[in-house]
Each structure stands twice: as structure tokens, then as C-alpha cells.
Amino acid sequence: MSRLHVVSGKGGTGKTTVAAALALALAAEGRRTLLVEVEGRQGIAQVFETEALPYEERKIAVAPGPDGAAAGDAARGGRRPGEVHALAIDAERALLDYLQMFYKLGSAGRALKKLGAIDFATTIAPGLRDVLLTGKACEAVRRKDKQGRYVYDAVVMDAPPTGRITRFLNVNDEVAGLAKMGPIHNQAQAVMRVLKSPETAVHMVTLLEEMPVQETADGIAELRAAGLPVGGVVINMTRPAVLGTGDLDIAARGARAGVAKALSQAGLGGARRGGLAERLIDPLLEQAREHAERVDLERAEHAELTALGLPTYELELLPEGVDLAGLYRLARELRRQGPI
């Protein structure tokens, strides 16, 4: 089972929400999950309705029980509830940690920050910033306590969008090629060993729309070409078909007689000229045609995703929006469809 779950997706697909739900789903029955943000948007804090995350690991949620029960119920039943911790990684702070770890700079490192040395360092070596961000997450994956047990059972990274994900993860190879020896080389190599191992899975979030599906397919092809491990595809914000197959066929043909019959059966009178039922037919047919077209499009896009040969997971659209209750609902649904 993977221990580092990298979540990417085209902008607007709900990538951060899915990453948060996945972290909750993985943190069950006493397990601990770390949810990591690398883009500096404080998206995790917004999803969990909490204050901005500092550059430190903080517990932000308790996971639902294995059967969807509340944390208190799980604890009373003898099952220890899991925990979700979160961290917003800051590249500057990560660089100071790095300098302290390898060069013991102490207060000199803080002075470097005031002088702008961090911006200078990440400018002359652009890949260094991504090494620092991914390196912090990989350190959390490998970290163990004094008893030799992993501190976190899983780490979930809310990663950059699909168009940048391969370069973001694979940039460590580029830095390793520039630095042939020394701490930077060793750090990059250590990060790549985690990112290209069975411990890691890169999941794509998409919608059943043409552009997100195409970006998902392209992103997966790039990840595979780079030798990065692809996990599953999460189809987010799915909507049920409100018409049965027969009704969809009627809508697609624009069959007035079929609609008139249905209206009459619903008690809205016959389809006589000028009657209520007749006045309702055209606007209803237009809505039904639009719905039928959407269903056909979504079926075609779903087939494209299935052809990728990866595990797929589906999360429904929450009409009221994603609040904390909705987030836990999505987490339960991921657990039901798991493992991921």
C-alpha cells in the first residue's frame, strides 16, 4: 500500500477537496495521516474551515470510524479514531531547515533570508525550490519515532495542477544531474527514491468534461514516461442521470407526443391546443435535450478514462457545496470504493 499519495488535477476540478477527503479516508481506525500543501494558497485551511496553517504540523481533524460512525462512537466501541495533521510547506523555511541540517548555519541562516539569499538560491537553481517542497513531504513519509514506527501511516500531498505535476516531481532528477556530489545531490537522490518507489502513487482528479479528461490523459502519459508511479483517477462532481434510458431517447428525438403523454399522466391535462400541458412541452423538451446531450458527453468521457486502465473512483457533486459535513461524506465514499 502506498504511503505517499500525490493528488493533482486541472484547476477547477476540486483537487484540494479530494486531497482533504483522501486524507480523512486514509486516517481511520487509529491511523495518522499528514496532509501537505505546497502551493502557498492555504486551500487546506479553507476546506477544513480553520485558521491559516503555519509552517508546522498541526492536527486539524479526527477521521470518521470504519463504518462512517462519529469519532466518539468509534472510541467508545474500542476503535481508536484516526487523526489528520496538516502542514503548509514554505520554500524559504524549508531551505533554512536544509541549511541548518547540512551546514549548521543557525542564526546565519536567518541572516541569509534577510539578505535575499533564498530568492537568489532558488533563482540560480530553479529546481531547488521543488526539491525543498517535495523533500519535506518525503521526509515525513520516512520519519520514524523512537520505537522505530512510522510517525505517519500515510502522507497526502495537495500538489500543483496537472500541467506542472511531472516537472514538479521529476525536477529532483534535474537537480541531481546538476549537482554530481554533496548534500544537494544526496537530497535529490533520496527524494527520487521515494517518489519513484511503490511507496508513492500519483492520483489525478478530473471532471467528466472534455478538457479535464484530456489533461488527465496527457498528464498520466507524462508521468509514465518519466517513470513516476500513477495511482488512480478520481472523477469528481458527478451528477446522476435524472431521466431513464427510454426518457433520454424521447428527449433526444424531441418527441412531443411522449412528453404530452407523460404530462397527462402526471395530472396536467391533455395536450390539447392552448392547454397547460402543451405550453409546457417546448421548454421541457429543451431542458431534456440539454440533459440528454450532457449524459451522452459524460458517458463518452467516462469511456476515455476507463480506457486508461487505472482504478477509478467517483465522487458526487454536493449541490449545497463542500462544507465539513460534505467533506466527511466524500471521505466515507472514498473508503467505500477503496482501497486507493
GROMACS .gro file of N, CA, C and O in nm, residues 200-301:
model
  408
  200THR      N    1   0.483   0.535  -0.336
  200THR     CA    2   0.420   0.656  -0.387
  200THR      C    3   0.316   0.624  -0.494
  200THR      O    4   0.333   0.530  -0.571
  201ALA      N    5   0.208   0.701  -0.496
  201ALA     CA    6   0.108   0.692  -0.602
  201ALA      C    7   0.061   0.834  -0.635
  201ALA      O    8   0.030   0.911  -0.545
  202VAL      N    9   0.058   0.867  -0.763
  202VAL     CA   10   0.012   0.998  -0.808
  202VAL      C   11  -0.130   0.981  -0.861
  202VAL      O   12  -0.153   0.908  -0.958
  203HIS      N   13  -0.226   1.045  -0.796
  203HIS     CA   14  -0.367   1.035  -0.835
  203HIS      C   15  -0.409   1.160  -0.911
  203HIS      O   16  -0.368   1.271  -0.878
  204MET      N   17  -0.493   1.140  -1.012
  204MET     CA   18  -0.544   1.252  -1.091
  204MET      C   19  -0.692   1.276  -1.060
  204MET      O   20  -0.771   1.182  -1.056
  205VAL      N   21  -0.727   1.404  -1.042
  205VAL     CA   22  -0.866   1.443  -1.020
  205VAL      C   23  -0.918   1.506  -1.148
  205VAL      O   24  -0.851   1.589  -1.209
  206THR      N   25  -1.037   1.465  -1.190
  206THR     CA   26  -1.092   1.518  -1.314
  206THR      C   27  -1.243   1.532  -1.304
  206THR      O   28  -1.305   1.486  -1.208
  207LEU      N   29  -1.299   1.598  -1.402
  207LEU     CA   30  -1.444   1.607  -1.420
  207LEU      C   31  -1.479   1.535  -1.549
  207LEU      O   32  -1.392   1.511  -1.634
  208LEU      N   33  -1.605   1.501  -1.568
  208LEU     CA   34  -1.647   1.437  -1.693
  208LEU      C   35  -1.672   1.543  -1.799
  208LEU      O   36  -1.783   1.560  -1.849
  209GLU      N   37  -1.565   1.617  -1.830
  209GLU     CA   38  -1.567   1.719  -1.932
  209GLU      C   39  -1.445   1.701  -2.021
  209GLU      O   40  -1.343   1.646  -1.978
  210GLU      N   41  -1.455   1.749  -2.144
  210GLU     CA   42  -1.352   1.719  -2.244
  210GLU      C   43  -1.212   1.766  -2.203
  210GLU      O   44  -1.116   1.689  -2.208
  211MET      N   45  -1.198   1.893  -2.162
  211MET     CA   46  -1.064   1.945  -2.132
  211MET      C   47  -1.000   1.879  -2.010
  211MET      O   48  -0.884   1.838  -2.016
  212PRO      N   49  -1.071   1.867  -1.898
  212PRO     CA   50  -1.009   1.797  -1.784
  212PRO      C   51  -0.972   1.652  -1.815
  212PRO      O   52  -0.867   1.604  -1.771
  213VAL      N   53  -1.057   1.583  -1.891
  213VAL     CA   54  -1.026   1.443  -1.925
  213VAL      C   55  -0.902   1.436  -2.014
  213VAL      O   56  -0.815   1.351  -1.994
  214GLN      N   57  -0.892   1.527  -2.112
  214GLN     CA   58  -0.774   1.526  -2.199
  214GLN      C   59  -0.648   1.559  -2.120
  214GLN      O   60  -0.543   1.496  -2.141
  215GLU      N   61  -0.656   1.658  -2.029
  215GLU     CA   62  -0.539   1.691  -1.947
  215GLU      C   63  -0.500   1.574  -1.857
  215GLU      O   64  -0.382   1.551  -1.833
  216THR      N   65  -0.599   1.502  -1.809
  216THR     CA   66  -0.572   1.385  -1.726
  216THR      C   67  -0.497   1.279  -1.805
  216THR      O   68  -0.396   1.224  -1.758
  217ALA      N   69  -0.544   1.251  -1.925
  217ALA     CA   70  -0.479   1.151  -2.011
  217ALA      C   71  -0.336   1.194  -2.045
  217ALA      O   72  -0.242   1.113  -2.039
  218ASP      N   73  -0.319   1.322  -2.079
  218ASP     CA   74  -0.185   1.372  -2.112
  218ASP      C   75  -0.093   1.367  -1.991
  218ASP      O   76   0.025   1.328  -2.002
  219GLY      N   77  -0.146   1.405  -1.875
  219GLY     CA   78  -0.065   1.404  -1.753
  219GLY      C   79  -0.021   1.264  -1.715
  219GLY      O   80   0.094   1.243  -1.674
  220ILE      N   81  -0.109   1.169  -1.730
  220ILE     CA   82  -0.075   1.030  -1.698
  220ILE      C   83   0.032   0.978  -1.793
  220ILE      O   84   0.126   0.908  -1.751
  221ALA      N   85   0.021   1.013  -1.921
  221ALA     CA   86   0.123   0.972  -2.018
  221ALA      C   87   0.259   1.031  -1.982
  221ALA      O   88   0.362   0.962  -1.991
  222GLU      N   89   0.262   1.156  -1.939
  222GLU     CA   90   0.388   1.220  -1.899
  222GLU      C   91   0.446   1.155  -1.774
  222GLU      O   92   0.568   1.133  -1.766
  223LEU      N   93   0.362   1.126  -1.677
  223LEU     CA   94   0.409   1.061  -1.555
  223LEU      C   95   0.469   0.924  -1.587
  223LEU      O   96   0.576   0.889  -1.536
  224ARG      N   97   0.401   0.849  -1.671
  224ARG     CA   98   0.451   0.716  -1.707
  224ARG      C   99   0.584   0.726  -1.782
  224ARG      O  100   0.676   0.648  -1.758
  225ALA      N  101   0.596   0.824  -1.873
  225ALA     CA  102   0.720   0.842  -1.948
  225ALA      C  103   0.836   0.878  -1.856
  225ALA      O  104   0.951   0.842  -1.883
  226ALA      N  105   0.805   0.948  -1.747
  226ALA     CA  106   0.909   0.988  -1.651
  226ALA      C  107   0.937   0.880  -1.548
  226ALA      O  108   1.023   0.897  -1.461
  227GLY      N  109   0.866   0.769  -1.555
  227GLY     CA  110   0.887   0.660  -1.459
  227GLY      C  111   0.829   0.688  -1.322
  227GLY      O  112   0.871   0.627  -1.224
  228LEU      N  113   0.731   0.777  -1.316
  228LEU     CA  114   0.666   0.810  -1.188
  228LEU      C  115   0.542   0.723  -1.171
  228LEU      O  116   0.467   0.702  -1.267
  229PRO      N  117   0.516   0.674  -1.050
  229PRO     CA  118   0.406   0.578  -1.030
  229PRO      C  119   0.269   0.643  -1.029
  229PRO      O  120   0.241   0.732  -0.948
  230VAL      N  121   0.184   0.600  -1.120
  230VAL     CA  122   0.048   0.653  -1.130
  230VAL      C  123  -0.045   0.570  -1.044
  230VAL      O  124  -0.037   0.447  -1.043
  231GLY      N  125  -0.132   0.636  -0.970
  231GLY     CA  126  -0.226   0.566  -0.883
  231GLY      C  127  -0.360   0.548  -0.949
  231GLY      O  128  -0.378   0.463  -1.036
  232GLY      N  129  -0.459   0.629  -0.912
  232GLY     CA  130  -0.592   0.616  -0.967
  232GLY      C  131  -0.644   0.748  -1.020
  232GLY      O  132  -0.577   0.851  -1.012
  233VAL      N  133  -0.764   0.743  -1.076
  233VAL     CA  134  -0.832   0.862  -1.127
  233VAL      C  135  -0.958   0.884  -1.045
  233VAL      O  136  -1.040   0.794  -1.031
  234VAL      N  137  -0.969   1.003  -0.989
  234VAL     CA  138  -1.088   1.039  -0.911
  234VAL      C  139  -1.177   1.128  -0.998
  234VAL      O  140  -1.137   1.239  -1.035
  235ILE      N  141  -1.294   1.078  -1.033
  235ILE     CA  142  -1.390   1.155  -1.111
  235ILE      C  143  -1.477   1.232  -1.012
  235ILE      O  144  -1.558   1.174  -0.940
  236ASN      N  145  -1.458   1.361  -1.010
  236ASN     CA  146  -1.522   1.444  -0.908
  236ASN      C  147  -1.649   1.510  -0.962
  236ASN      O  148  -1.666   1.528  -1.082
  237MET      N  149  -1.738   1.547  -0.871
  237MET     CA  150  -1.859   1.622  -0.901
  237MET      C  151  -1.948   1.553  -1.005
  237MET      O  152  -1.998   1.615  -1.098
  238THR      N  153  -1.965   1.423  -0.990
  238THR     CA  154  -2.053   1.351  -1.083
  238THR      C  155  -2.199   1.382  -1.051
  238THR      O  156  -2.235   1.406  -0.936
  239ARG      N  157  -2.282   1.380  -1.154
  239ARG     CA  158  -2.424   1.408  -1.138
  239ARG      C  159  -2.504   1.290  -1.191
  239ARG      O  160  -2.474   1.238  -1.299
  240PRO      N  161  -2.607   1.248  -1.120
  240PRO     CA  162  -2.687   1.134  -1.167
  240PRO      C  163  -2.773   1.173  -1.287
  240PRO      O  164  -2.809   1.290  -1.303
  241ALA      N  165  -2.801   1.075  -1.370
  241ALA     CA  166  -2.894   1.098  -1.481
  241ALA      C  167  -3.035   1.102  -1.423
  241ALA      O  168  -3.077   1.008  -1.355
  242VAL      N  169  -3.106   1.211  -1.448
  242VAL     CA  170  -3.240   1.224  -1.389
  242VAL      C  171  -3.347   1.162  -1.477
  242VAL      O  172  -3.463   1.155  -1.439
  243LEU      N  173  -3.309   1.117  -1.596
  243LEU     CA  174  -3.402   1.051  -1.686
  243LEU      C  175  -3.355   0.908  -1.712
  243LEU      O  176  -3.234   0.883  -1.722
  244GLY      N  177  -3.449   0.816  -1.722
  244GLY     CA  178  -3.416   0.679  -1.758
  244GLY      C  179  -3.377   0.670  -1.904
  244GLY      O  180  -3.392   0.766  -1.982
  245THR      N  181  -3.331   0.551  -1.947
  245THR     CA  182  -3.285   0.534  -2.085
  245THR      C  183  -3.395   0.566  -2.185
  245THR      O  184  -3.373   0.635  -2.285
  246GLY      N  185  -3.517   0.518  -2.159
  246GLY     CA  186  -3.627   0.544  -2.250
  246GLY      C  187  -3.661   0.691  -2.259
  246GLY      O  188  -3.685   0.745  -2.367
  247ASP      N  189  -3.660   0.759  -2.145
  247ASP     CA  190  -3.689   0.902  -2.143
  247ASP      C  191  -3.580   0.982  -2.214
  247ASP      O  192  -3.608   1.083  -2.280
  248LEU      N  193  -3.454   0.936  -2.201
  248LEU     CA  194  -3.345   1.004  -2.271
  248LEU      C  195  -3.363   0.991  -2.422
  248LEU      O  196  -3.336   1.085  -2.497
  249ASP      N  197  -3.408   0.876  -2.466
  249ASP     CA  198  -3.432   0.857  -2.609
  249ASP      C  199  -3.542   0.950  -2.658
  249ASP      O  200  -3.532   1.010  -2.765
  250ILE      N  201  -3.649   0.962  -2.579
  250ILE     CA  202  -3.758   1.053  -2.615
  250ILE      C  203  -3.707   1.196  -2.623
  250ILE      O  204  -3.737   1.271  -2.717
  251ALA      N  205  -3.625   1.235  -2.525
  251ALA     CA  206  -3.571   1.371  -2.523
  251ALA      C  207  -3.481   1.396  -2.642
  251ALA      O  208  -3.485   1.503  -2.704
  252ALA      N  209  -3.398   1.297  -2.675
  252ALA     CA  210  -3.305   1.313  -2.787
  252ALA      C  211  -3.380   1.329  -2.919
  252ALA      O  212  -3.337   1.403  -3.009
  253ARG      N  213  -3.493   1.262  -2.934
  253ARG     CA  214  -3.571   1.270  -3.059
  253ARG      C  215  -3.663   1.392  -3.060
  253ARG      O  216  -3.719   1.427  -3.163
  254GLY      N  217  -3.682   1.454  -2.941
  254GLY     CA  218  -3.772   1.569  -2.933
  254GLY      C  219  -3.917   1.527  -2.958
  254GLY      O  220  -3.992   1.597  -3.025
  255ALA      N  221  -3.953   1.410  -2.907
  255ALA     CA  222  -4.085   1.353  -2.934
  255ALA      C  223  -4.191   1.422  -2.848
  255ALA      O  224  -4.205   1.393  -2.729
  256ARG      N  225  -4.268   1.511  -2.908
  256ARG     CA  226  -4.370   1.585  -2.835
  256ARG      C  227  -4.477   1.494  -2.780
  256ARG      O  228  -4.527   1.515  -2.669
  257ALA      N  229  -4.513   1.391  -2.857
  257ALA     CA  230  -4.621   1.303  -2.813
  257ALA      C  231  -4.585   1.233  -2.682
  257ALA      O  232  -4.669   1.219  -2.593
  258GLY      N  233  -4.461   1.191  -2.672
  258GLY     CA  234  -4.420   1.121  -2.550
  258GLY      C  235  -4.425   1.214  -2.429
  258GLY      O  236  -4.466   1.174  -2.319
  259VAL      N  237  -4.383   1.340  -2.447
  259VAL     CA  238  -4.387   1.436  -2.337
  259VAL      C  239  -4.531   1.469  -2.300
  259VAL      O  240  -4.567   1.478  -2.182
  260ALA      N  241  -4.613   1.487  -2.401
  260ALA     CA  242  -4.755   1.518  -2.375
  260ALA      C  243  -4.820   1.406  -2.296
  260ALA      O  244  -4.898   1.431  -2.202
  261LYS      N  245  -4.790   1.283  -2.332
  261LYS     CA  246  -4.846   1.168  -2.260
  261LYS      C  247  -4.802   1.168  -2.115
  261LYS      O  248  -4.882   1.145  -2.022
  262ALA      N  249  -4.672   1.195  -2.092
  262ALA     CA  250  -4.620   1.197  -1.955
  262ALA      C  251  -4.684   1.306  -1.873
  262ALA      O  252  -4.718   1.288  -1.755
  263LEU      N  253  -4.704   1.423  -1.932
  263LEU     CA  254  -4.768   1.534  -1.862
  263LEU      C  255  -4.913   1.499  -1.827
  263LEU      O  256  -4.962   1.532  -1.718
  264SER      N  257  -4.979   1.436  -1.920
  264SER     CA  258  -5.117   1.397  -1.896
  264SER      C  259  -5.126   1.297  -1.782
  264SER      O  260  -5.212   1.308  -1.694
  265GLN      N  261  -5.032   1.202  -1.780
  265GLN     CA  262  -5.031   1.103  -1.673
  265GLN      C  263  -4.999   1.166  -1.538
  265GLN      O  264  -5.037   1.114  -1.433
  266ALA      N  265  -4.930   1.279  -1.542
  266ALA     CA  266  -4.895   1.350  -1.418
  266ALA      C  267  -5.009   1.438  -1.369
  266ALA      O  268  -4.995   1.509  -1.268
  267GLY      N  269  -5.120   1.438  -1.442
  267GLY     CA  270  -5.236   1.515  -1.397
  267GLY      C  271  -5.237   1.658  -1.445
  267GLY      O  272  -5.308   1.742  -1.387
  268LEU      N  273  -5.160   1.689  -1.550
  268LEU     CA  274  -5.154   1.826  -1.601
  268LEU      C  275  -5.242   1.844  -1.723
  268LEU      O  276  -5.225   1.939  -1.800
  269GLY      N  277  -5.336   1.756  -1.742
  269GLY     CA  278  -5.431   1.771  -1.853
  269GLY      C  279  -5.377   1.712  -1.981
  269GLY      O  280  -5.261   1.670  -1.991
  270GLY      N  281  -5.461   1.711  -2.084
  270GLY     CA  282  -5.418   1.659  -2.212
  270GLY      C  283  -5.336   1.761  -2.288
  270GLY      O  284  -5.319   1.875  -2.245
  271ALA      N  285  -5.289   1.720  -2.403
  271ALA     CA  286  -5.203   1.808  -2.483
  271ALA      C  287  -5.285   1.884  -2.586
  271ALA      O  288  -5.241   1.910  -2.697
  272ARG      N  289  -5.408   1.921  -2.550
  272ARG     CA  290  -5.492   1.996  -2.644
  272ARG      C  291  -5.432   2.134  -2.670
  272ARG      O  292  -5.361   2.190  -2.585
  273ARG      N  293  -5.459   2.185  -2.787
  273ARG     CA  294  -5.401   2.313  -2.827
  273ARG      C  295  -5.436   2.424  -2.727
  273ARG      O  296  -5.553   2.441  -2.691
  274GLY      N  297  -5.332   2.497  -2.683
  274GLY     CA  298  -5.352   2.607  -2.591
  274GLY      C  299  -5.362   2.566  -2.446
  274GLY      O  300  -5.367   2.652  -2.358
  275GLY      N  301  -5.361   2.437  -2.419
  275GLY     CA  302  -5.371   2.390  -2.282
  275GLY      C  303  -5.239   2.401  -2.207
  275GLY      O  304  -5.133   2.428  -2.265
  276LEU      N  305  -5.248   2.380  -2.075
  276LEU     CA  306  -5.128   2.391  -1.991
  276LEU      C  307  -5.021   2.293  -2.035
  276LEU      O  308  -4.903   2.328  -2.044
  277ALA      N  309  -5.060   2.169  -2.061
  277ALA     CA  310  -4.963   2.068  -2.099
  277ALA      C  311  -4.889   2.108  -2.226
  277ALA      O  312  -4.767   2.093  -2.235
  278GLU      N  313  -4.961   2.160  -2.323
  278GLU     CA  314  -4.896   2.198  -2.449
  278GLU      C  315  -4.795   2.311  -2.427
  278GLU      O  316  -4.687   2.312  -2.486
  279ARG      N  317  -4.831   2.406  -2.342
  279ARG     CA  318  -4.739   2.518  -2.317
  279ARG      C  319  -4.612   2.474  -2.244
  279ARG      O  320  -4.509   2.541  -2.253
  280LEU      N  321  -4.620   2.363  -2.174
  280LEU     CA  322  -4.503   2.313  -2.102
  280LEU      C  323  -4.410   2.228  -2.188
  280LEU      O  324  -4.293   2.207  -2.154
  281ILE      N  325  -4.463   2.181  -2.302
  281ILE     CA  326  -4.386   2.083  -2.380
  281ILE      C  327  -4.254   2.138  -2.431
  281ILE      O  328  -4.148   2.078  -2.410
  282ASP      N  329  -4.254   2.253  -2.497
  282ASP     CA  330  -4.131   2.302  -2.559
  282ASP      C  331  -4.020   2.332  -2.459
  282ASP      O  332  -3.906   2.290  -2.478
  283PRO      N  333  -4.049   2.407  -2.350
  283PRO     CA  334  -3.939   2.431  -2.254
  283PRO      C  335  -3.891   2.302  -2.188
  283PRO      O  336  -3.771   2.287  -2.161
  284LEU      N  337  -3.982   2.208  -2.163
  284LEU     CA  338  -3.938   2.082  -2.104
  284LEU      C  339  -3.853   2.002  -2.202
  284LEU      O  340  -3.753   1.940  -2.164
  285LEU      N  341  -3.892   2.002  -2.328
  285LEU     CA  342  -3.813   1.931  -2.429
  285LEU      C  343  -3.673   1.991  -2.441
  285LEU      O  344  -3.574   1.918  -2.457
  286GLU      N  345  -3.663   2.123  -2.435
  286GLU     CA  346  -3.531   2.188  -2.445
  286GLU      C  347  -3.441   2.146  -2.328
  286GLU      O  348  -3.324   2.112  -2.346
  287GLN      N  349  -3.496   2.148  -2.208
  287GLN     CA  350  -3.418   2.105  -2.091
  287GLN      C  351  -3.380   1.958  -2.103
  287GLN      O  352  -3.268   1.918  -2.069
  288ALA      N  353  -3.474   1.877  -2.149
  288ALA     CA  354  -3.446   1.734  -2.162
  288ALA      C  355  -3.340   1.707  -2.266
  288ALA      O  356  -3.253   1.621  -2.248
  289ARG      N  357  -3.344   1.782  -2.378
  289ARG     CA  358  -3.241   1.765  -2.481
  289ARG      C  359  -3.103   1.801  -2.427
  289ARG      O  360  -3.005   1.732  -2.452
  290GLU      N  361  -3.095   1.912  -2.353
  290GLU     CA  362  -2.967   1.952  -2.295
  290GLU      C  363  -2.916   1.846  -2.198
  290GLU      O  364  -2.797   1.814  -2.196
  291HIS      N  365  -3.007   1.791  -2.118
  291HIS     CA  366  -2.967   1.686  -2.024
  291HIS      C  367  -2.919   1.561  -2.098
  291HIS      O  368  -2.817   1.501  -2.061
  292ALA      N  369  -2.992   1.523  -2.204
  292ALA     CA  370  -2.953   1.405  -2.281
  292ALA      C  371  -2.815   1.424  -2.344
  292ALA      O  372  -2.733   1.331  -2.347
  293GLU      N  373  -2.788   1.545  -2.395
  293GLU     CA  374  -2.657   1.573  -2.454
  293GLU      C  375  -2.547   1.564  -2.349
  293GLU      O  376  -2.438   1.511  -2.375
  294ARG      N  377  -2.575   1.617  -2.229
  294ARG     CA  378  -2.474   1.610  -2.123
  294ARG      C  379  -2.447   1.466  -2.083
  294ARG      O  380  -2.331   1.427  -2.064
  295VAL      N  381  -2.551   1.386  -2.071
  295VAL     CA  382  -2.532   1.247  -2.033
  295VAL      C  383  -2.450   1.173  -2.138
  295VAL      O  384  -2.359   1.096  -2.105
  296ASP      N  385  -2.479   1.197  -2.267
  296ASP     CA  386  -2.402   1.133  -2.374
  296ASP      C  387  -2.255   1.174  -2.368
  296ASP      O  388  -2.165   1.090  -2.385
  297LEU      N  389  -2.231   1.304  -2.345
  297LEU     CA  390  -2.093   1.353  -2.336
  297LEU      C  391  -2.021   1.288  -2.218
  297LEU      O  392  -1.906   1.242  -2.231
  298GLU      N  393  -2.086   1.284  -2.104
  298GLU     CA  394  -2.023   1.228  -1.985
  298GLU      C  395  -1.995   1.079  -2.003
  298GLU      O  396  -1.892   1.028  -1.956
  299ARG      N  397  -2.084   1.007  -2.070
  299ARG     CA  398  -2.059   0.865  -2.095
  299ARG      C  399  -1.936   0.847  -2.184
  299ARG      O  400  -1.855   0.757  -2.161
  300ALA      N  401  -1.922   0.932  -2.285
  300ALA     CA  402  -1.806   0.924  -2.374
  300ALA      C  403  -1.678   0.955  -2.298
  300ALA      O  404  -1.575   0.886  -2.315
  301GLU      N  405  -1.680   1.059  -2.213
  301GLU     CA  406  -1.560   1.095  -2.137
  301GLU      C  407  -1.528   0.986  -2.035
  301GLU      O  408  -1.410   0.956  -2.010
   0.00000   0.00000   0.00000
